[in-house]
């Protein structure tokens, strides 16, 4: 299969192949390199710098400004549906630019996390353990490409719908370009907006999917670690000293897991916090647009946008809940080991270790929100509040009347 040769990390390897957990972020880190936020390679220094400048100038820096300037200069020319289509993306574009800057500043944490994964791989010896890691790697990469497909479908769908309607997708402001003056200007502005949005979606995939990629492979290692804890003291031929050494080694394994989590915490905390701030507002504007203003093409584009927005937080929040359960499973696994026959030193060390395992691994969004399904539901519910507010204040009807008046005049 051609796809298997081009993207081998998407497929589960055999259990005889050595474990390589860092492959779970193989395509993610390649795309982060293409974002232009890594150190330029010596061989393609100028090319990489030019690409980084073009992509980040159009998608990271100018696009949020272009949305705002477009509202200031041409607000009266927007129909209600066009304004909401632009506004819902504008908020997400501002948050995306902020998340890109956070990842840009802390991108070295990804390399450190992969180095820690290499340490965890050294402890994997059984074929079943290797297969579990291989499976997590393939699922992680498939999820990354699923994110990429959903985001790019939205950008392309919005572009094609706008072209068929004879307008640019978002009507951003570009100096010396007036898309109303000629079809050449219309095509050029539409192309610039599509490049900027496709670049932003490309960046958004990377800054939204990295927590899922890293935590999926972490959960595989925690499941392997739970089996290792469960087998402590089960060998009747082991000496007390050997049992104690294995317990100490398991404590070191747990410290390695905590180091991995602490390495990712600063990046996850910042990007998820930014997304939590805007997700409810963005979904609210999208709901208003779909229900009240959108035609068929715009509704399909808005639905794909809504799916992309929900992907930004929901999968990782679900994984955080699973991660908490995994921590409790570690404590249960240690308690199920054969500790009754251990010596006093072994039991005392195991007791302290058990207390440590009972502390769940949690992520916080800037020490304000716990990252969990409950928080995700709470911020998502805000979209219904926005929709209800607009309905009760009859804002939609007022906007429609204003639009009809502008058409008649």
Tab-separated table of C-alpha atoms in Angstrom:
chain	number	residue	atom	x	y	z
A	1	UNK	CA	0.000	0.000	0.000
A	2	UNK	CA	1.248	3.428	-1.022
A	3	UNK	CA	-0.207	5.134	2.044
A	4	UNK	CA	1.592	2.719	4.358
A	5	UNK	CA	4.917	3.506	2.673
A	6	UNK	CA	4.394	7.262	2.850
A	7	UNK	CA	2.983	7.366	6.419
A	8	UNK	CA	4.291	4.203	8.153
A	9	UNK	CA	3.688	5.576	11.671
A	10	UNK	CA	-0.071	5.512	11.016
A	11	UNK	CA	-0.023	1.716	11.124
A	12	UNK	CA	0.527	-0.606	14.086
A	13	UNK	CA	3.876	-2.374	13.970
A	14	UNK	CA	4.458	-5.967	15.027
A	15	UNK	CA	5.240	-6.737	18.629
A	16	UNK	CA	8.782	-7.806	17.663
A	17	UNK	CA	9.651	-4.236	16.650
A	18	UNK	CA	11.303	-2.161	19.407
A	19	UNK	CA	9.021	0.422	21.003
A	20	UNK	CA	9.480	4.014	19.853
A	21	UNK	CA	6.979	6.223	21.665
A	22	UNK	CA	8.283	9.434	20.123
A	23	UNK	CA	6.779	8.299	16.805
A	24	UNK	CA	3.371	9.247	18.279
A	25	UNK	CA	4.336	12.867	17.546
A	26	UNK	CA	6.299	12.185	14.358
A	27	UNK	CA	3.974	13.972	11.914
A	28	UNK	CA	2.943	16.542	14.512
A	29	UNK	CA	6.530	17.721	15.006
A	30	UNK	CA	7.147	17.731	11.264
A	31	UNK	CA	4.170	20.035	10.824
A	32	UNK	CA	5.343	22.211	13.722
A	33	UNK	CA	8.632	22.509	11.841
A	34	UNK	CA	6.659	23.630	8.770
A	35	UNK	CA	4.919	26.238	10.922
A	36	UNK	CA	8.244	28.053	10.896
A	37	UNK	CA	8.708	28.121	14.658
A	38	UNK	CA	11.777	25.881	14.921
A	39	UNK	CA	15.447	26.717	14.495
A	40	UNK	CA	16.170	27.076	10.766
A	41	UNK	CA	18.206	24.230	9.270
A	42	UNK	CA	21.647	25.276	8.027
A	43	UNK	CA	21.110	23.803	4.553
A	44	UNK	CA	17.840	25.627	3.860
A	45	UNK	CA	18.314	28.600	6.166
A	46	UNK	CA	17.121	31.320	3.753
A	47	UNK	CA	14.246	29.250	2.335
A	48	UNK	CA	13.010	28.321	5.805
A	49	UNK	CA	13.207	31.925	7.031
A	50	UNK	CA	11.282	33.182	3.995
A	51	UNK	CA	8.600	30.504	4.422
A	52	UNK	CA	8.324	31.240	8.149
A	53	UNK	CA	8.021	34.968	7.423
A	54	UNK	CA	5.314	34.498	4.764
A	55	UNK	CA	3.214	32.014	6.750
A	56	UNK	CA	3.378	33.758	10.100
A	57	UNK	CA	2.967	37.233	8.630
A	58	UNK	CA	-0.241	36.239	6.831
A	59	UNK	CA	-1.728	33.751	9.327
A	60	UNK	CA	-0.345	34.559	12.770
A	61	UNK	CA	0.053	38.327	12.703
A	62	UNK	CA	-1.872	40.005	9.879
A	63	UNK	CA	-5.006	37.867	9.748
A	64	UNK	CA	-6.372	38.981	13.175
A	65	UNK	CA	-5.587	42.585	12.224
A	66	UNK	CA	-7.225	42.099	8.817
A	67	UNK	CA	-10.471	40.929	10.412
A	68	UNK	CA	-10.614	43.941	12.745
A	69	UNK	CA	-9.682	46.445	10.031
A	70	UNK	CA	-12.270	44.948	7.691
A	71	UNK	CA	-15.002	45.481	10.297
A	72	UNK	CA	-13.960	49.082	10.849
A	73	UNK	CA	-13.757	50.011	7.167
A	74	UNK	CA	-16.592	47.947	5.612
A	75	UNK	CA	-18.976	46.984	8.426
A	76	UNK	CA	-22.016	48.499	6.663
A	77	UNK	CA	-21.417	46.309	3.597
A	78	UNK	CA	-21.666	42.990	5.480
A	79	UNK	CA	-24.918	41.052	5.413
A	80	UNK	CA	-25.819	39.513	8.824
A	81	UNK	CA	-24.788	36.022	7.677
A	82	UNK	CA	-21.486	37.253	6.226
A	83	UNK	CA	-20.749	39.252	9.369
A	84	UNK	CA	-21.344	36.256	11.655
A	85	UNK	CA	-19.322	33.964	9.382
A	86	UNK	CA	-16.452	36.418	9.614
A	87	UNK	CA	-16.897	37.160	13.320
A	88	UNK	CA	-16.943	33.521	14.445
A	89	UNK	CA	-13.675	32.930	12.598
A	90	UNK	CA	-12.169	36.207	13.812
A	91	UNK	CA	-12.397	35.212	17.472
A	92	UNK	CA	-10.917	31.823	16.666
A	93	UNK	CA	-8.149	33.440	14.597
A	94	UNK	CA	-7.182	35.706	17.496
A	95	UNK	CA	-7.048	32.737	19.855
A	96	UNK	CA	-5.107	30.678	17.291
A	97	UNK	CA	-2.465	33.395	16.947
A	98	UNK	CA	-2.087	33.516	20.729
A	99	UNK	CA	-1.722	29.733	20.935
A	100	UNK	CA	0.863	29.734	18.149
A	101	UNK	CA	2.929	32.311	20.037
A	102	UNK	CA	2.727	30.194	23.212
A	103	UNK	CA	3.889	27.074	21.352
A	104	UNK	CA	6.569	29.108	19.589
A	105	UNK	CA	7.977	30.224	22.940
A	106	UNK	CA	7.799	26.766	24.566
A	107	UNK	CA	8.400	24.432	21.607
A	108	UNK	CA	11.526	22.950	23.217
A	109	UNK	CA	9.285	21.288	25.800
A	110	UNK	CA	8.140	18.899	23.068
A	111	UNK	CA	11.712	17.724	22.481
A	112	UNK	CA	12.241	17.276	26.214
A	113	UNK	CA	9.008	15.274	26.475
A	114	UNK	CA	10.141	12.962	23.678
A	115	UNK	CA	13.470	12.421	25.422
A	116	UNK	CA	11.555	11.332	28.525
A	117	UNK	CA	9.481	8.957	26.377
A	118	UNK	CA	12.761	7.395	25.238
A	119	UNK	CA	13.566	6.711	28.898
A	120	UNK	CA	10.176	5.025	29.354
A	121	UNK	CA	10.782	2.852	26.272
A	122	UNK	CA	13.904	1.385	27.844
A	123	UNK	CA	11.723	-0.258	30.493
A	124	UNK	CA	9.585	-2.057	27.904
A	125	UNK	CA	10.700	-5.642	27.413
A	126	UNK	CA	7.611	-7.800	26.785
A	127	UNK	CA	6.036	-8.249	23.326
A	128	UNK	CA	2.593	-7.346	24.687
A	129	UNK	CA	3.998	-4.088	26.080
A	130	UNK	CA	5.610	-3.207	22.764
A	131	UNK	CA	2.357	-3.902	20.925
A	132	UNK	CA	0.472	-1.602	23.300
A	133	UNK	CA	2.890	1.242	22.568
A	134	UNK	CA	2.775	0.583	18.809
A	135	UNK	CA	-1.012	0.736	18.919
A	136	UNK	CA	-0.996	4.030	20.813
A	137	UNK	CA	1.482	5.465	18.279
A	138	UNK	CA	-0.672	4.523	15.274
A	139	UNK	CA	-3.891	5.826	16.875
A	140	UNK	CA	-2.150	9.080	17.796
A	141	UNK	CA	-0.999	9.706	14.233
A	142	UNK	CA	-4.378	8.818	12.760
A	143	UNK	CA	-6.044	11.303	15.094
A	144	UNK	CA	-3.596	13.964	13.935
A	145	UNK	CA	-4.544	13.415	10.292
A	146	UNK	CA	-8.234	13.369	11.241
A	147	UNK	CA	-7.797	16.800	12.844
A	148	UNK	CA	-6.011	18.007	9.722
A	149	UNK	CA	-8.796	16.744	7.447
A	150	UNK	CA	-11.581	18.387	9.487
A	151	UNK	CA	-9.815	21.749	9.670
A	152	UNK	CA	-8.845	21.825	6.001
A	153	UNK	CA	-12.329	20.771	4.890
A	154	UNK	CA	-13.699	23.816	6.698
A	155	UNK	CA	-11.192	26.221	5.093
A	156	UNK	CA	-11.752	24.835	1.591
A	157	UNK	CA	-15.537	24.637	1.952
A	158	UNK	CA	-15.780	28.246	3.095
A	159	UNK	CA	-13.520	29.357	0.224
A	160	UNK	CA	-15.540	27.545	-2.447
A	161	UNK	CA	-18.882	28.755	-1.041
A	162	UNK	CA	-17.680	32.366	-1.040
A	163	UNK	CA	-16.359	32.120	-4.596
A	164	UNK	CA	-19.706	30.801	-5.832
A	165	UNK	CA	-21.413	33.763	-4.128
A	166	UNK	CA	-18.969	36.204	-5.749
A	167	UNK	CA	-17.424	37.438	-2.508
A	168	UNK	CA	-14.174	36.838	-0.577
A	169	UNK	CA	-14.608	34.316	2.266
A	170	UNK	CA	-14.132	36.795	5.141
A	171	UNK	CA	-13.818	40.228	3.482
A	172	UNK	CA	-10.643	41.098	5.384
A	173	UNK	CA	-8.885	44.373	4.730
A	174	UNK	CA	-5.918	44.291	2.354
A	175	UNK	CA	-4.262	47.568	1.325
A	176	UNK	CA	-4.712	48.544	-2.331
A	177	UNK	CA	-7.198	45.721	-2.898
A	178	UNK	CA	-10.880	46.363	-3.538
A	179	UNK	CA	-12.589	43.116	-4.430
A	180	UNK	CA	-15.655	45.014	-5.700
A	181	UNK	CA	-13.687	46.799	-8.435
A	182	UNK	CA	-12.793	43.824	-10.633
A	183	UNK	CA	-12.793	40.049	-10.825
A	184	UNK	CA	-8.984	40.145	-10.698
A	185	UNK	CA	-9.051	41.870	-7.317
A	186	UNK	CA	-11.750	39.463	-6.135
A	187	UNK	CA	-9.687	36.425	-7.122
A	188	UNK	CA	-6.492	37.846	-5.610
A	189	UNK	CA	-8.122	38.745	-2.284
A	190	UNK	CA	-9.908	35.388	-2.118
A	191	UNK	CA	-6.607	33.616	-2.752
A	192	UNK	CA	-4.830	35.640	-0.066
A	193	UNK	CA	-7.596	34.965	2.438
A	194	UNK	CA	-7.582	31.247	1.630
A	195	UNK	CA	-3.791	31.054	2.034
A	196	UNK	CA	-4.004	32.859	5.376
A	197	UNK	CA	-6.899	30.689	6.606
A	198	UNK	CA	-5.365	27.420	5.370
A	199	UNK	CA	-2.139	28.406	7.132
A	200	UNK	CA	-4.068	29.250	10.298
A	201	UNK	CA	-5.899	25.901	10.149
A	202	UNK	CA	-2.567	24.139	9.639
A	203	UNK	CA	-1.187	25.911	12.708
A	204	UNK	CA	-4.375	25.274	14.663
A	205	UNK	CA	-4.110	21.520	14.051
A	206	UNK	CA	-0.633	21.507	15.561
A	207	UNK	CA	-1.454	23.625	18.616
A	208	UNK	CA	-4.716	21.739	19.295
A	209	UNK	CA	-3.644	18.152	18.617
A	210	UNK	CA	-0.310	17.978	20.468
A	211	UNK	CA	-1.904	17.347	23.920
A	212	UNK	CA	-3.879	14.420	22.502
A	213	UNK	CA	-0.798	12.933	20.800
A	214	UNK	CA	1.355	13.100	23.912
A	215	UNK	CA	-1.276	11.959	26.413
A	216	UNK	CA	-2.380	8.974	24.317
A	217	UNK	CA	1.081	7.447	24.428
A	218	UNK	CA	1.392	8.414	28.101
A	219	UNK	CA	-1.755	6.400	28.872
A	220	UNK	CA	-0.233	3.388	27.126
A	221	UNK	CA	2.835	3.648	29.348
A	222	UNK	CA	0.666	4.028	32.440
A	223	UNK	CA	-1.258	0.858	31.542
A	224	UNK	CA	2.058	-0.994	31.159
A	225	UNK	CA	3.228	0.479	34.454
A	226	UNK	CA	0.044	-0.743	36.167
A	227	UNK	CA	0.765	-4.305	34.996
A	228	UNK	CA	4.316	-3.951	36.289
A	229	UNK	CA	3.052	-2.862	39.697
A	230	UNK	CA	0.588	-5.726	39.803
A	231	UNK	CA	3.400	-8.264	39.330
A	232	UNK	CA	5.520	-6.990	42.217
A	233	UNK	CA	6.375	-9.777	44.651
A	234	UNK	CA	4.618	-12.478	42.611
A	235	UNK	CA	7.814	-14.465	41.923
A	236	UNK	CA	8.331	-16.895	44.851
A	237	UNK	CA	12.023	-17.366	44.017
A	238	UNK	CA	12.877	-13.675	44.419
A	239	UNK	CA	14.883	-12.565	47.419
A	240	UNK	CA	13.685	-9.743	49.652
A	241	UNK	CA	16.471	-7.541	48.344
A	242	UNK	CA	15.460	-8.165	44.737
A	243	UNK	CA	11.838	-7.327	45.526
A	244	UNK	CA	12.871	-4.100	47.160
A	245	UNK	CA	15.015	-3.147	44.154
A	246	UNK	CA	12.064	-3.706	41.835
A	247	UNK	CA	9.849	-1.538	44.039
A	248	UNK	CA	12.452	1.243	43.989
A	249	UNK	CA	12.656	0.931	40.209
A	250	UNK	CA	8.867	1.309	39.976
A	251	UNK	CA	9.107	4.451	42.102
A	252	UNK	CA	11.663	5.789	39.612
A	253	UNK	CA	9.287	4.917	36.768
A	254	UNK	CA	6.543	6.936	38.441
A	255	UNK	CA	8.905	9.882	38.835
A	256	UNK	CA	9.663	9.662	35.121
A	257	UNK	CA	5.946	9.818	34.334
A	258	UNK	CA	5.570	12.882	36.558
A	259	UNK	CA	8.557	14.551	34.875
A	260	UNK	CA	6.903	13.960	31.511
A	261	UNK	CA	3.668	15.580	32.720
A	262	UNK	CA	5.490	18.530	34.298
A	263	UNK	CA	7.370	19.064	31.029
A	264	UNK	CA	4.121	19.507	29.083
A	265	UNK	CA	2.170	21.439	31.733
A	266	UNK	CA	3.290	24.991	30.814
A	267	UNK	CA	2.372	24.560	27.140
A	268	UNK	CA	-0.949	22.822	27.765
A	269	UNK	CA	-1.923	25.293	30.477
A	270	UNK	CA	-1.540	28.306	28.199
A	271	UNK	CA	-3.096	26.964	24.994
A	272	UNK	CA	-6.126	25.327	26.631
A	273	UNK	CA	-6.777	28.437	28.748
A	274	UNK	CA	-6.924	30.602	25.630
A	275	UNK	CA	-9.282	28.160	23.954
A	276	UNK	CA	-11.573	27.940	26.991
A	277	UNK	CA	-11.943	31.738	26.915
A	278	UNK	CA	-13.340	31.862	23.373
A	279	UNK	CA	-14.977	28.494	22.668
A	280	UNK	CA	-18.399	29.402	24.076
A	281	UNK	CA	-18.530	32.737	22.259
A	282	UNK	CA	-17.392	31.226	18.955
A	283	UNK	CA	-19.917	28.380	19.129
A	284	UNK	CA	-22.658	30.855	20.055
A	285	UNK	CA	-22.028	32.988	16.947
A	286	UNK	CA	-21.898	29.831	14.821
A	287	UNK	CA	-25.257	28.598	16.156
A	288	UNK	CA	-26.864	31.983	15.444
A	289	UNK	CA	-25.481	31.948	11.924
A	290	UNK	CA	-26.679	28.393	11.179
A	291	UNK	CA	-30.179	28.778	12.623
A	292	UNK	CA	-31.036	32.314	11.539
A	293	UNK	CA	-29.011	33.448	8.542
A	294	UNK	CA	-27.040	30.773	6.716
A	295	UNK	CA	-28.013	29.313	3.361
A	296	UNK	CA	-27.197	25.691	2.535
A	297	UNK	CA	-23.571	26.278	1.538
A	298	UNK	CA	-22.870	28.576	4.480
A	299	UNK	CA	-24.573	26.166	6.871
A	300	UNK	CA	-22.353	23.285	5.724
A	301	UNK	CA	-19.264	25.469	6.157
A	302	UNK	CA	-20.462	26.596	9.600
A	303	UNK	CA	-21.118	23.001	10.691
A	304	UNK	CA	-17.608	21.974	9.654
A	305	UNK	CA	-16.284	24.989	11.562
A	306	UNK	CA	-18.278	23.944	14.635
A	307	UNK	CA	-16.801	20.436	14.415
A	308	UNK	CA	-13.306	21.944	14.246
A	309	UNK	CA	-13.960	24.167	17.282
A	310	UNK	CA	-15.265	21.245	19.332
A	311	UNK	CA	-12.152	19.257	18.440
A	312	UNK	CA	-9.977	21.977	19.943
A	313	UNK	CA	-10.844	21.077	23.539
A	314	UNK	CA	-13.199	18.084	23.776
A	315	UNK	CA	-10.840	15.155	22.980
A	316	UNK	CA	-8.142	16.342	25.356
A	317	UNK	CA	-10.654	17.031	28.142
A	318	UNK	CA	-11.954	13.460	27.769
A	319	UNK	CA	-8.378	12.155	27.949
A	320	UNK	CA	-7.787	14.154	31.138
A	321	UNK	CA	-10.708	12.363	32.790
A	322	UNK	CA	-9.335	9.017	31.639
A	323	UNK	CA	-5.902	10.019	32.960
A	324	UNK	CA	-7.360	10.578	36.428
A	325	UNK	CA	-8.892	7.101	36.332
A	326	UNK	CA	-5.544	5.676	35.219
A	327	UNK	CA	-3.890	7.146	38.315
A	328	UNK	CA	-6.417	5.444	40.591
A	329	UNK	CA	-5.824	2.205	38.671
A	330	UNK	CA	-2.114	2.508	39.487
A	331	UNK	CA	-2.903	2.648	43.200
A	332	UNK	CA	-5.230	-0.353	42.880
A	333	UNK	CA	-2.585	-2.282	40.938
A	334	UNK	CA	0.032	-1.694	43.634
A	335	UNK	CA	-2.403	-2.800	46.334
A	336	UNK	CA	-3.103	-5.982	44.344
A	337	UNK	CA	0.593	-6.914	44.316
A	338	UNK	CA	2.006	-9.444	46.767
A	339	UNK	CA	3.058	-7.043	49.513
A	340	UNK	CA	1.823	-9.077	52.496
A	341	UNK	CA	4.892	-11.336	52.477
A	342	UNK	CA	7.317	-8.421	52.229
A	343	UNK	CA	9.722	-7.343	54.913
A	344	UNK	CA	9.113	-4.282	57.079
A	345	UNK	CA	11.260	-1.971	54.944
A	346	UNK	CA	9.406	-3.077	51.807
A	347	UNK	CA	5.984	-2.495	53.372
A	348	UNK	CA	6.890	0.937	54.692
A	349	UNK	CA	8.239	2.076	51.309
A	350	UNK	CA	5.204	0.646	49.551
A	351	UNK	CA	2.878	2.541	51.899
A	352	UNK	CA	4.473	5.883	51.063
A	353	UNK	CA	4.464	4.997	47.360
A	354	UNK	CA	0.786	4.062	47.540
A	355	UNK	CA	-0.077	7.457	48.994
A	356	UNK	CA	1.802	9.133	46.152
A	357	UNK	CA	-0.008	7.074	43.522
A	358	UNK	CA	-3.376	8.104	44.946
A	359	UNK	CA	-2.687	11.710	43.923
A	360	UNK	CA	-4.202	12.003	40.408
A	361	UNK	CA	-2.394	13.639	37.519
A	362	UNK	CA	-4.351	16.752	36.594
A	363	UNK	CA	-3.832	19.635	34.193
A	364	UNK	CA	-4.922	23.188	34.951
A	365	UNK	CA	-5.610	25.997	32.506
A	366	UNK	CA	-3.427	28.784	33.938
A	367	UNK	CA	-4.347	27.600	37.454
A	368	UNK	CA	-7.879	28.892	36.832
A	369	UNK	CA	-9.837	26.006	35.275
A	370	UNK	CA	-9.267	22.295	35.794
A	371	UNK	CA	-9.029	20.724	32.354
A	372	UNK	CA	-11.799	18.133	32.385
A	373	UNK	CA	-15.026	17.163	30.662
A	374	UNK	CA	-17.003	19.118	33.265
A	375	UNK	CA	-15.147	22.342	32.485
A	376	UNK	CA	-15.484	21.738	28.760
A	377	UNK	CA	-19.249	21.304	29.096
A	378	UNK	CA	-19.489	24.464	31.201
A	379	UNK	CA	-17.676	26.664	28.674
A	380	UNK	CA	-19.556	25.066	25.762
A	381	UNK	CA	-22.906	25.743	27.439
A	382	UNK	CA	-22.073	29.440	27.255
A	383	UNK	CA	-22.800	29.235	23.503
A	384	UNK	CA	-26.463	28.506	24.272
A	385	UNK	CA	-26.517	31.537	26.560
A	386	UNK	CA	-25.233	33.706	23.695
A	387	UNK	CA	-27.839	32.251	21.347
A	388	UNK	CA	-30.654	32.776	23.880
A	389	UNK	CA	-29.565	36.373	24.490
A	390	UNK	CA	-29.656	37.172	20.788
A	391	UNK	CA	-33.101	35.584	20.406
A	392	UNK	CA	-34.613	37.390	23.389
A	393	UNK	CA	-33.269	40.780	22.293
A	394	UNK	CA	-34.466	40.227	18.696
A	395	UNK	CA	-31.031	41.177	17.433
A	396	UNK	CA	-31.373	38.810	14.467
A	397	UNK	CA	-34.601	40.474	13.276
A	398	UNK	CA	-33.075	43.935	13.642
A	399	UNK	CA	-30.023	42.926	11.624
A	400	UNK	CA	-32.263	41.439	8.917
A	401	UNK	CA	-34.302	44.646	8.688
A	402	UNK	CA	-31.167	46.749	8.434
A	403	UNK	CA	-29.900	44.493	5.666
A	404	UNK	CA	-33.193	44.732	3.750
A	405	UNK	CA	-33.168	48.539	4.099
A	406	UNK	CA	-29.623	48.694	2.708
A	407	UNK	CA	-30.658	46.560	-0.273
A	408	UNK	CA	-33.663	48.804	-1.072
A	409	UNK	CA	-31.614	51.968	-0.857
